[in-house]
PDB file of C-alpha atoms in Angstrom:
ATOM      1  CA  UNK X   1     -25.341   8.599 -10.187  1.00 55.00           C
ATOM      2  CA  UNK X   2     -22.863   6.015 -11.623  1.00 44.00           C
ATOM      3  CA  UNK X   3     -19.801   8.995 -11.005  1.00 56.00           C
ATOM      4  CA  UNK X   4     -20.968   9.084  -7.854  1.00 52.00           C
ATOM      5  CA  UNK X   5     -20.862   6.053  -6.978  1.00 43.00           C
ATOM      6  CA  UNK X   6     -17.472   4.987  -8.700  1.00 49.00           C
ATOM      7  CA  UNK X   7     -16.141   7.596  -6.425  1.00 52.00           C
ATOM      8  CA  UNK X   8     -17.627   6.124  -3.393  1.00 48.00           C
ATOM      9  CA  UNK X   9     -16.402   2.921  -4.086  1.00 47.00           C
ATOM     10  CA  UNK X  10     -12.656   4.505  -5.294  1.00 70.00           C
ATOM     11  CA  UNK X  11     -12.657   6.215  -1.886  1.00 78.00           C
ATOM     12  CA  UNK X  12     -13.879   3.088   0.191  1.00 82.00           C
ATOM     13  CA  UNK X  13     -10.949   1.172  -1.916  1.00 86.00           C
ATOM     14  CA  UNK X  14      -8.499   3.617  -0.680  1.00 89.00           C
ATOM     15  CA  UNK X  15      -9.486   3.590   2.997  1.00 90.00           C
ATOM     16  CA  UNK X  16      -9.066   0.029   3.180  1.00 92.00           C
ATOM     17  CA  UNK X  17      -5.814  -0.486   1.437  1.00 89.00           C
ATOM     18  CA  UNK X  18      -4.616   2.483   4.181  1.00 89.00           C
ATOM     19  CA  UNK X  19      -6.006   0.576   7.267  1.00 92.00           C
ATOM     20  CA  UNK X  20      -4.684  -2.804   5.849  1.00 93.00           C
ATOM     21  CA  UNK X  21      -1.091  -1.460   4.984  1.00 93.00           C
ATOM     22  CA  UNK X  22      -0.414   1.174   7.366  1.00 95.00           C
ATOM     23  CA  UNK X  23       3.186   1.913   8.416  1.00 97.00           C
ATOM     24  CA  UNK X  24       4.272   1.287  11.623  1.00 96.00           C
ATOM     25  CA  UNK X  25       5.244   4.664  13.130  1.00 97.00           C
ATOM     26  CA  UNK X  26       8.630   2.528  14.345  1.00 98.00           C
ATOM     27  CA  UNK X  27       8.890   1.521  10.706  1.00 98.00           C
ATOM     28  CA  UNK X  28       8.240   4.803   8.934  1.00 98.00           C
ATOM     29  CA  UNK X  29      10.938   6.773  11.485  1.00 98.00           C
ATOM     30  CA  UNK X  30      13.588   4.277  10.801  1.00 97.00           C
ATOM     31  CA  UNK X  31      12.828   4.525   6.716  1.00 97.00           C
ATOM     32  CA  UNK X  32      13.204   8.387   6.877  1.00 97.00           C
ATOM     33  CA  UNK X  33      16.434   8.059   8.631  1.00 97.00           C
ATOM     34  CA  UNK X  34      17.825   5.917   6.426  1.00 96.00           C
ATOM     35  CA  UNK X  35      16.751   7.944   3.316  1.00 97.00           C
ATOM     36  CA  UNK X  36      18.427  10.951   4.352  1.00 96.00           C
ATOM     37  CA  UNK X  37      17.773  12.845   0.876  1.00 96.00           C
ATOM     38  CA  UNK X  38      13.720  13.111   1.774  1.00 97.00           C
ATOM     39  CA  UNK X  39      14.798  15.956   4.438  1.00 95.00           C
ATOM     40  CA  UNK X  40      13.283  18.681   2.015  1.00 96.00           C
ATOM     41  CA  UNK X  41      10.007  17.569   2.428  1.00 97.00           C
ATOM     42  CA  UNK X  42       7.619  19.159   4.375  1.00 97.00           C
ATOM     43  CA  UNK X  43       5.750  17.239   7.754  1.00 97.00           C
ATOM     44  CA  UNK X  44       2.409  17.181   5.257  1.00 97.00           C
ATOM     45  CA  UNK X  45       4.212  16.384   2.155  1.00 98.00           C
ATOM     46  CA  UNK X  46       6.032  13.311   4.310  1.00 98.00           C
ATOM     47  CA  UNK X  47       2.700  12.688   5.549  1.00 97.00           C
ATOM     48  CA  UNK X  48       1.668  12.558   1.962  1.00 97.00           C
ATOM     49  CA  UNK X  49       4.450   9.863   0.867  1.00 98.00           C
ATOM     50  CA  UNK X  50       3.610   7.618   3.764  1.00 98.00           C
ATOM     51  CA  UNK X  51       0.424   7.155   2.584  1.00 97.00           C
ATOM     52  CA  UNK X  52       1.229   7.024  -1.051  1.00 97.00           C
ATOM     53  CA  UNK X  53       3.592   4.556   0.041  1.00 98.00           C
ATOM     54  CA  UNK X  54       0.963   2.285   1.471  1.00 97.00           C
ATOM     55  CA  UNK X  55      -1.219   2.455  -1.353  1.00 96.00           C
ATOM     56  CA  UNK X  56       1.506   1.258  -3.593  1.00 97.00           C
ATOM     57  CA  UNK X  57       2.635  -1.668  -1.319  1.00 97.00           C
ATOM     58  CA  UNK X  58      -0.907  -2.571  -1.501  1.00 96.00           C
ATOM     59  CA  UNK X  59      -1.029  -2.368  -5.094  1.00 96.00           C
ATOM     60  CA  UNK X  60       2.103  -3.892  -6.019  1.00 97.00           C
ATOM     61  CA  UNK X  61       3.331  -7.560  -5.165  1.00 98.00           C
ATOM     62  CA  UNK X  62       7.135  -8.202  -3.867  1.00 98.00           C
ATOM     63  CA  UNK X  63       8.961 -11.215  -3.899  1.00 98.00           C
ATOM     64  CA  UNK X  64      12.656 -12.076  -3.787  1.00 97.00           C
ATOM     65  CA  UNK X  65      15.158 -14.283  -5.215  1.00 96.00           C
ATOM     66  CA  UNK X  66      17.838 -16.995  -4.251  1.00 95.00           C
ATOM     67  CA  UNK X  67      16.449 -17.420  -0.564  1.00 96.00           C
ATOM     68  CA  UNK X  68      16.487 -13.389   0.329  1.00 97.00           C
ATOM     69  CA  UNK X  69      14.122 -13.330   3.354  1.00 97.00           C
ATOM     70  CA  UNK X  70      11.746 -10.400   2.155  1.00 97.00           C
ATOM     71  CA  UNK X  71      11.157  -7.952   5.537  1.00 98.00           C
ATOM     72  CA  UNK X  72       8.806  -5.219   5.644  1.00 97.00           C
ATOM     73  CA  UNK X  73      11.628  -2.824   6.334  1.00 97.00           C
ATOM     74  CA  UNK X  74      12.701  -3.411   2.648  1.00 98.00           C
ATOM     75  CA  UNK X  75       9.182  -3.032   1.519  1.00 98.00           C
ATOM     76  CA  UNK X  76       8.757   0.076   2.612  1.00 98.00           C
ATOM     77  CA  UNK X  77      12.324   1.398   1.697  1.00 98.00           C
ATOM     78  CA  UNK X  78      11.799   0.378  -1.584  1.00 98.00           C
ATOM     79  CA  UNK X  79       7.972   1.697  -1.778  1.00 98.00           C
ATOM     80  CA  UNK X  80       8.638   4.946  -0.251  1.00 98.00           C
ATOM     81  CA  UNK X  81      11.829   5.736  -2.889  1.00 98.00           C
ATOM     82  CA  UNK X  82       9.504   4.672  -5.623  1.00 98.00           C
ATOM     83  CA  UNK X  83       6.579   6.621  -4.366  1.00 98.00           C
ATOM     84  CA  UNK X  84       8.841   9.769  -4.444  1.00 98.00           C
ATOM     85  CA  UNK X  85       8.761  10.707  -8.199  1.00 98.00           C
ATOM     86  CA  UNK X  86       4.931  10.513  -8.290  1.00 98.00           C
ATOM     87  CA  UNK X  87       3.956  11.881  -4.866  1.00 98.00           C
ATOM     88  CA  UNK X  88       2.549  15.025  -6.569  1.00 97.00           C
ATOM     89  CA  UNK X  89       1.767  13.064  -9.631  1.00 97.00           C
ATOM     90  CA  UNK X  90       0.107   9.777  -9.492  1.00 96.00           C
ATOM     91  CA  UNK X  91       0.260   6.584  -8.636  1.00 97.00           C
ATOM     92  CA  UNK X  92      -1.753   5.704 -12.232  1.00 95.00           C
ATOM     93  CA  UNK X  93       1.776   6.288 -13.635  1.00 97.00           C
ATOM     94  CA  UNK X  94       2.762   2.696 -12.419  1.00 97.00           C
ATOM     95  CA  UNK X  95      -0.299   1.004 -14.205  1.00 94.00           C
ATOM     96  CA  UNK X  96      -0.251  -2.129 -16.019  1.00 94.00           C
ATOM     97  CA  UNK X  97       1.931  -3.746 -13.960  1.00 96.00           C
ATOM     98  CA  UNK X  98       2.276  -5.507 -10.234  1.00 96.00           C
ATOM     99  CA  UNK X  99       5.578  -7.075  -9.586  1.00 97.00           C
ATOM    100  CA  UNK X 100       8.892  -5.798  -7.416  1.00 98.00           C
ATOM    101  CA  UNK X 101      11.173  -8.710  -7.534  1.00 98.00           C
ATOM    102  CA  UNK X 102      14.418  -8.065  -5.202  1.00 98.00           C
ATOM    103  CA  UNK X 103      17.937 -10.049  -5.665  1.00 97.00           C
ATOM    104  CA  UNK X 104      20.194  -9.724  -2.515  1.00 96.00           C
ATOM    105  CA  UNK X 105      22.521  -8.191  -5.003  1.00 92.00           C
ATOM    106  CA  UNK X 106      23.807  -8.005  -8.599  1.00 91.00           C
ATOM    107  CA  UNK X 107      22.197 -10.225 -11.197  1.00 89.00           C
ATOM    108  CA  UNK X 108      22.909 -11.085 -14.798  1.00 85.00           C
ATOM    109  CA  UNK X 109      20.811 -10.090 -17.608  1.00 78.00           C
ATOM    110  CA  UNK X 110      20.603 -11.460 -20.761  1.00 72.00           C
ATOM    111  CA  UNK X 111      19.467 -10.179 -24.310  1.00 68.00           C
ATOM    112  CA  UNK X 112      19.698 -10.022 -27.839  1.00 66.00           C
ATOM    113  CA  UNK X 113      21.474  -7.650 -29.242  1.00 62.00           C
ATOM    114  CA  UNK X 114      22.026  -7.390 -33.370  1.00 60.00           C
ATOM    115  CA  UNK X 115      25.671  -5.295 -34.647  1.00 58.00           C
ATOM    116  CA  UNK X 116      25.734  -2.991 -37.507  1.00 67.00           C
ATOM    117  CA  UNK X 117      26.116  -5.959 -39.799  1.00 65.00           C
ATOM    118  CA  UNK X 118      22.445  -6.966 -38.755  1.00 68.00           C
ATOM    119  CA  UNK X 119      24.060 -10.331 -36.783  1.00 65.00           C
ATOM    120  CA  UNK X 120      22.622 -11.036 -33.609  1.00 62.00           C
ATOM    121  CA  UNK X 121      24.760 -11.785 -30.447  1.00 59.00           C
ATOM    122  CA  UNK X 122      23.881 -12.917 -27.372  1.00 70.00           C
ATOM    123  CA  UNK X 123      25.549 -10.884 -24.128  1.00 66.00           C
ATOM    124  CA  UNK X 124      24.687 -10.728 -20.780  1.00 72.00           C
ATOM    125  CA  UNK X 125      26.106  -7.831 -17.837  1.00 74.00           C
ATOM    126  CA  UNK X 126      25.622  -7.282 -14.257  1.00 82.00           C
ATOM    127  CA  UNK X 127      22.866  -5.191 -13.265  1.00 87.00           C
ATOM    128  CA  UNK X 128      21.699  -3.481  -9.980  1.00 92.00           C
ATOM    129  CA  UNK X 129      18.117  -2.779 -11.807  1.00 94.00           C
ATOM    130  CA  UNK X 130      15.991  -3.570 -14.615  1.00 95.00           C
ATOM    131  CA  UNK X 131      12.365  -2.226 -15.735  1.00 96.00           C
ATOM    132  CA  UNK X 132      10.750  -4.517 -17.764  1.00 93.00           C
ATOM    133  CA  UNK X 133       8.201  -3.216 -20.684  1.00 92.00           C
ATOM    134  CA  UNK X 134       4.533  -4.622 -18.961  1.00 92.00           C
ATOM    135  CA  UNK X 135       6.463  -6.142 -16.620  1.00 95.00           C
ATOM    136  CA  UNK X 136       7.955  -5.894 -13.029  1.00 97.00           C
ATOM    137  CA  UNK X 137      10.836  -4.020 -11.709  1.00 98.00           C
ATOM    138  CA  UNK X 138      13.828  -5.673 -10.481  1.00 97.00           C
ATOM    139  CA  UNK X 139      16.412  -4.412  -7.720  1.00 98.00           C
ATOM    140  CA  UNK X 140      19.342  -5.206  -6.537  1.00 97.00           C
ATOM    141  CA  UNK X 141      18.734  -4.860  -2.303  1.00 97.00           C
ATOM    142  CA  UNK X 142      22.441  -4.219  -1.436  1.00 96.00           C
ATOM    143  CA  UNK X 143      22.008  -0.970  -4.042  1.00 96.00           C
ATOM    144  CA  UNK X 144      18.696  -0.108  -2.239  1.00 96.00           C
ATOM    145  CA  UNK X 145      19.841   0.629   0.571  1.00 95.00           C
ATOM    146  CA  UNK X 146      22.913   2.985  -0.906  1.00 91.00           C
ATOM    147  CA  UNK X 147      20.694   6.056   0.237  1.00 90.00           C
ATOM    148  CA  UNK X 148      23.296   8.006   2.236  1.00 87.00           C
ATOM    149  CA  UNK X 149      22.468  10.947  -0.618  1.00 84.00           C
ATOM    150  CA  UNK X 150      26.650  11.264  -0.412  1.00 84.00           C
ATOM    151  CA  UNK X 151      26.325  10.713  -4.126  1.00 91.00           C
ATOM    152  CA  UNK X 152      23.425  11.126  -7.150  1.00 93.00           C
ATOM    153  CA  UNK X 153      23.205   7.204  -7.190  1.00 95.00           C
ATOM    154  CA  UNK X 154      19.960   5.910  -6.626  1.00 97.00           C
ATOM    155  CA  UNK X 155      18.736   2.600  -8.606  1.00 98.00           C
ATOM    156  CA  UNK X 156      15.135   2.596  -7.265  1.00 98.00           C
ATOM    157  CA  UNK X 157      14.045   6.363  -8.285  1.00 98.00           C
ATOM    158  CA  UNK X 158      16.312   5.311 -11.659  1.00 98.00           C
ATOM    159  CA  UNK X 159      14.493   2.131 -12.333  1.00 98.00           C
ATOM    160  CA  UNK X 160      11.037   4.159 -11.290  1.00 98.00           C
ATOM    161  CA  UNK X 161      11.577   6.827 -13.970  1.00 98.00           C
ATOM    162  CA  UNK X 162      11.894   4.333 -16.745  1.00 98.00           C
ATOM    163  CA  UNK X 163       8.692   2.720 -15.830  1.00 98.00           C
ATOM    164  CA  UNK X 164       7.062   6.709 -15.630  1.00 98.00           C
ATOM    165  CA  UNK X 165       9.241   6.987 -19.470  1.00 97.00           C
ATOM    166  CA  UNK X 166       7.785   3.572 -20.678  1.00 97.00           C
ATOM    167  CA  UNK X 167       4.375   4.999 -20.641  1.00 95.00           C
ATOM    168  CA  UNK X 168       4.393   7.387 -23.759  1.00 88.00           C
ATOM    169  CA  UNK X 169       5.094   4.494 -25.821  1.00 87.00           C
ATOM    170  CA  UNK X 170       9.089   4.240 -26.150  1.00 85.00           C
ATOM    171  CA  UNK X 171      11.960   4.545 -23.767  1.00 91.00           C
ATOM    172  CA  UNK X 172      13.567   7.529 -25.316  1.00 95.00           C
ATOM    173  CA  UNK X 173      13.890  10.001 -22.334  1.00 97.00           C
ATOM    174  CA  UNK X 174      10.261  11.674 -23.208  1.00 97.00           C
ATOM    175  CA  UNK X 175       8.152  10.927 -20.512  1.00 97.00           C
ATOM    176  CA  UNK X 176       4.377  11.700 -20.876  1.00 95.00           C
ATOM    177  CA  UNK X 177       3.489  15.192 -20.076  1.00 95.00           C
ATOM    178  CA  UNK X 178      -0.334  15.882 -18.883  1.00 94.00           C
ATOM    179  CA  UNK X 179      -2.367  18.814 -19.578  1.00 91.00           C
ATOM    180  CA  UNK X 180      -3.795  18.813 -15.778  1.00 92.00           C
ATOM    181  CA  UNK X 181       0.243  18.609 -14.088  1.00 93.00           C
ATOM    182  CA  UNK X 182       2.821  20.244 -16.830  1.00 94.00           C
ATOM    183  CA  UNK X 183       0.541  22.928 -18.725  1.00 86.00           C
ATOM    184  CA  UNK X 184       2.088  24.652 -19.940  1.00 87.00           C
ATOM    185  CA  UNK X 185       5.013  22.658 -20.628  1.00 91.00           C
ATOM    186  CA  UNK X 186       4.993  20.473 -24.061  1.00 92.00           C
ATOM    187  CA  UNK X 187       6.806  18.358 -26.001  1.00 93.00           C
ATOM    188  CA  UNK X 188       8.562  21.263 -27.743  1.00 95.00           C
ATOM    189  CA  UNK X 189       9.467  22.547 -24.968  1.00 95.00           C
ATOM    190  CA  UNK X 190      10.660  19.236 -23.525  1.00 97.00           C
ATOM    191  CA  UNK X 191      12.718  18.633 -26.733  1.00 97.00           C
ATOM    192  CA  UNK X 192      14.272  21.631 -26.655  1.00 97.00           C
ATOM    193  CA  UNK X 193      16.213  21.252 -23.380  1.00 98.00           C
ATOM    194  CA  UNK X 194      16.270  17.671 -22.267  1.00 98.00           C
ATOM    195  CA  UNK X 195      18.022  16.882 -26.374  1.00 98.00           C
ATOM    196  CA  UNK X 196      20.269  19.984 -26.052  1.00 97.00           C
ATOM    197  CA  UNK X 197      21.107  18.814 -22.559  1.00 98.00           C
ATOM    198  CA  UNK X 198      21.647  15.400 -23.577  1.00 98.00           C
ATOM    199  CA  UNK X 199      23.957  15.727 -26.947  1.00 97.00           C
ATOM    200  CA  UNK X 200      25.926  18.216 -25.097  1.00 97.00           C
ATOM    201  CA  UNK X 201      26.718  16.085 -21.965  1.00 97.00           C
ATOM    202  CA  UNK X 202      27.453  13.322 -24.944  1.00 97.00           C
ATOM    203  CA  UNK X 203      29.727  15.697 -26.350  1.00 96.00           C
ATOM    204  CA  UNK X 204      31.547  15.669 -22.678  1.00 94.00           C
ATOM    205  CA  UNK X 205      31.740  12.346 -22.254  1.00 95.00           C
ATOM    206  CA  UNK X 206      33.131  11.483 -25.678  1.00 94.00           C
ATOM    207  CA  UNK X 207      36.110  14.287 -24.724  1.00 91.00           C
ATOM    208  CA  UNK X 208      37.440  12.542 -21.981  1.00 90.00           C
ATOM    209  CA  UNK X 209      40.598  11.222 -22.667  1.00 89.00           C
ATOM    210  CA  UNK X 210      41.490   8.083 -21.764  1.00 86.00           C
ATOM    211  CA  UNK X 211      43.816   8.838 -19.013  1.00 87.00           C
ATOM    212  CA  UNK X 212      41.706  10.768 -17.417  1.00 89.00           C
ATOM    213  CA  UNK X 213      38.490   8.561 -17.325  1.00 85.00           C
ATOM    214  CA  UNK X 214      38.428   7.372 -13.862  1.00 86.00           C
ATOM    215  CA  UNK X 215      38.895  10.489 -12.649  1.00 89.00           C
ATOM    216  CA  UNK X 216      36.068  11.504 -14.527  1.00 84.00           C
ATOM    217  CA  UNK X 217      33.620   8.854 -13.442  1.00 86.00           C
ATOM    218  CA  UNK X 218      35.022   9.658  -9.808  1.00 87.00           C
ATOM    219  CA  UNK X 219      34.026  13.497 -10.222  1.00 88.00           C
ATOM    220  CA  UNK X 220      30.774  13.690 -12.338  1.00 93.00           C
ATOM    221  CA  UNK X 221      27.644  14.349 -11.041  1.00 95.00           C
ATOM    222  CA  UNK X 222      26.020  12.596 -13.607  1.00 95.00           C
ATOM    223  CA  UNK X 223      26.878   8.771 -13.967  1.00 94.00           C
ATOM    224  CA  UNK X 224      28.930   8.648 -17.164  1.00 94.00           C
ATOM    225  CA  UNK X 225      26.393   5.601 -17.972  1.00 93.00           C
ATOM    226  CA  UNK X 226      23.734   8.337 -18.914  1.00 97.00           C
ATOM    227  CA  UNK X 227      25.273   9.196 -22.339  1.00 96.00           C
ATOM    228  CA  UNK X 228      24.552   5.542 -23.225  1.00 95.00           C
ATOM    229  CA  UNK X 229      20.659   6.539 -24.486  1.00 96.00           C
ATOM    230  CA  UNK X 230      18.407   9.633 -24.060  1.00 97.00           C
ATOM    231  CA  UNK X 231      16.279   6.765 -21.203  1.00 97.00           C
ATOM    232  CA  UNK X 232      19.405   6.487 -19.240  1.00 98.00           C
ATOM    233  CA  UNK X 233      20.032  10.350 -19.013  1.00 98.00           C
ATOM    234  CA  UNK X 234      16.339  11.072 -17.749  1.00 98.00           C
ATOM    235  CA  UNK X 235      16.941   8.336 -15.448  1.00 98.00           C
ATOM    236  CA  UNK X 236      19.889   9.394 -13.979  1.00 98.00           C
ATOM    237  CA  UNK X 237      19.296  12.996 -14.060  1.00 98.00           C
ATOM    238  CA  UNK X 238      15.803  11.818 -11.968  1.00 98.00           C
ATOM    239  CA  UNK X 239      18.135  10.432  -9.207  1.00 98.00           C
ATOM    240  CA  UNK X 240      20.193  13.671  -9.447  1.00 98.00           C
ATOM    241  CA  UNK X 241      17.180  15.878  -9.073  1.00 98.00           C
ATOM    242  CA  UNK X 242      16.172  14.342  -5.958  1.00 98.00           C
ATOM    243  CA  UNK X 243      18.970  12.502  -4.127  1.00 97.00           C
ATOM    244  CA  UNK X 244      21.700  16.204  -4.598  1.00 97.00           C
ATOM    245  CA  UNK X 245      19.128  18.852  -6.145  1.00 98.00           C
ATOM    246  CA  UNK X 246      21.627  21.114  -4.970  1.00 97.00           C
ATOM    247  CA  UNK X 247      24.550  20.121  -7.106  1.00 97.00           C
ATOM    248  CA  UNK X 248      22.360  19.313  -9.875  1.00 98.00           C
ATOM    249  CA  UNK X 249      20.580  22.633  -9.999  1.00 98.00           C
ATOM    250  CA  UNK X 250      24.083  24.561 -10.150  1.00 97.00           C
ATOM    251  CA  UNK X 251      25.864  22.296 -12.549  1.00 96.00           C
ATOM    252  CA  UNK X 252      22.273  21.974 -14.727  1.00 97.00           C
ATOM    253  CA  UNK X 253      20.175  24.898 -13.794  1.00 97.00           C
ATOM    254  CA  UNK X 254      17.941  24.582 -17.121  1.00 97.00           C
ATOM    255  CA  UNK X 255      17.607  20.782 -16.866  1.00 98.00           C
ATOM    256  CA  UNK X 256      16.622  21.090 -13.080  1.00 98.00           C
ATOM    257  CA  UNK X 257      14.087  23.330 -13.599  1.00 97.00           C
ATOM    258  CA  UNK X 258      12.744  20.831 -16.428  1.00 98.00           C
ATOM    259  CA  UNK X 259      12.243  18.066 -14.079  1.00 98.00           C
ATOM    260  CA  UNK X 260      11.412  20.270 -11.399  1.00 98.00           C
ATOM    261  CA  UNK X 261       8.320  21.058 -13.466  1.00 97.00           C
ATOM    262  CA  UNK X 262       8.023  17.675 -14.711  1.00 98.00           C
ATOM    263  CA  UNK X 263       7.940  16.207 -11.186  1.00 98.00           C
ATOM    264  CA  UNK X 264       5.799  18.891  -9.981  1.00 97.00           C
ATOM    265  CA  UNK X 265       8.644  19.080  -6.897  1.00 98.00           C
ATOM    266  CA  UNK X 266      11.782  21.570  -6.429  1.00 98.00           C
ATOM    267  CA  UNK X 267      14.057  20.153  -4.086  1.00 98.00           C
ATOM    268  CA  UNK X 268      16.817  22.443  -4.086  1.00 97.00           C
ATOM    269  CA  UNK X 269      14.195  24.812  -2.636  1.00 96.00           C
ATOM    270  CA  UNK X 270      14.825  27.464  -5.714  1.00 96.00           C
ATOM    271  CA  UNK X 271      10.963  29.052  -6.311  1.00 94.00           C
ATOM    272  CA  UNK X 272      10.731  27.285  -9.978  1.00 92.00           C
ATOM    273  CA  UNK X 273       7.494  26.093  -9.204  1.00 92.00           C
ATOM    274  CA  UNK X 274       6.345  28.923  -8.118  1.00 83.00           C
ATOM    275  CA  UNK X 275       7.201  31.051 -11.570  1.00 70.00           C
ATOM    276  CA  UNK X 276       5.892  28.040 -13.659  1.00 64.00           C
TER     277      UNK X 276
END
């Protein structure tokens, strides 16, 4: 009796956040145009996100910062991008936490940060995204909206995949894997090809020369950035998967498949899924 009716009430939940934050069909046509990368989705898997997409605008709270007016057109932009990783997930992998906070463009970020000597120095950088531990996630809106897929960047599905990483307990480019989605893929398995893949495109980076550097960042699929930690490489190589599968899957064909099976989604439209 009490199952049932905790999934009477879930469902009720549900129904209401969908009447209460539909789309707009205006709204949701304009977003798809201007995320050009979501073409390999199917009518019922875009039907899918748009309602994902709701439920996470009405579980989520976004505000802005230094007077940017907050417009539903950015809501949903942003929603829908973060709804992408998890559309054949869940939306439980966003838990613990409700706030989107959007800057009209770069912001500064401050922290503590102690040298090999075990002194501690303050710095602070530009940044176009931050996911905080328990906390909210905060964008950069002129970033947002670089979507034109002409390029792997994309800070939303990047800041997205370190809030799905922060949930196994450290930010160390191991997401959680679940019995019910990844069976039979496990942390061994996971080890085995997202380290490799990591220490060997560290290995790249570091043999760059100098004068060639530029033209290095210029040409690489994969931000240069990513070698930084193992977090930043799942990151990045989450935008990759979805924002120029194509590319990604040639230059990376073991790593694609690896988030192909992590996301439960194969972009590049190569059958992994379907020999999982």
């Amino acid at each position: 009796m009490f199952t049932k009716l905790t999934h009477w009430l879930d469902t009720r939940r549900r129904e209401r956040a969908l009447r209460e934050h539909a789309i707009d069909d205006a709204l949701w046509e304009a977003t798809l145009k201007g995320l050009p990368f979501l073409s390999y989705l199917s009518p019922a898997d875009c039907s899918r996100l748009r309602e994902t997409t709701s439920l996470f605008i009405a579980q989520k709270e976004f505000s802005t910062a230094h007077g940017l007016e907050l417009t539903d057109e950015m809501v949903v932009g942003i929603a829908a991008q973060a709804c992408l990783p998890v559309l054949n997930l869940s939306l439980d992998l966003y838990r613990g936490w409700v706030g989107v906070i959007v800057y009209p463009g770069e912001f500064v970020i401050r922290k503590t940060v102690e040298d090999e000597d075990g002194v501690v120095h303050e710095v602070e950088h530009d940044a176009s995204g931050e996911a905080w531990e328990g906390g909210p996630v905060v964008l950069s809106w002129e970033d947002a909206q670089l979507t034109d897929g002409r390029d792997a960047y994309n800070v939303v599905i990047h800041e997205f995949a370190h809030k799905i990483d922060m949930l196994s307990g450290a930010t160390d480019g191991h997401p959680p894997l679940f019995r019910r989605w990844h069976a039979p893929l496990d942390a061994q398995r996971w080890a085995d090809v997202f380290d490799h893949a990591y220490d060997r495109f560290c290995a790249d980076v570091d043999a760059v020369p100098r004068r060639r550097w530029a033209r290095f960042e210029r040409e690489s699929l994969i931000d240069p950035y990513a070698a930084d930690h193992p977090s930043e490489f799942f990151a990045v190589c989450s935008e990759a998967l979805f924002v120029q599968p194509q590319a990604f899957e040639t230059q990376y064909p073991e790593l694609y498949r690896l988030l192909a099976r992590y996301y439960r989604q194969d972009p590049a439209g190569t059958g992994v899924l379907a020999s999982a």
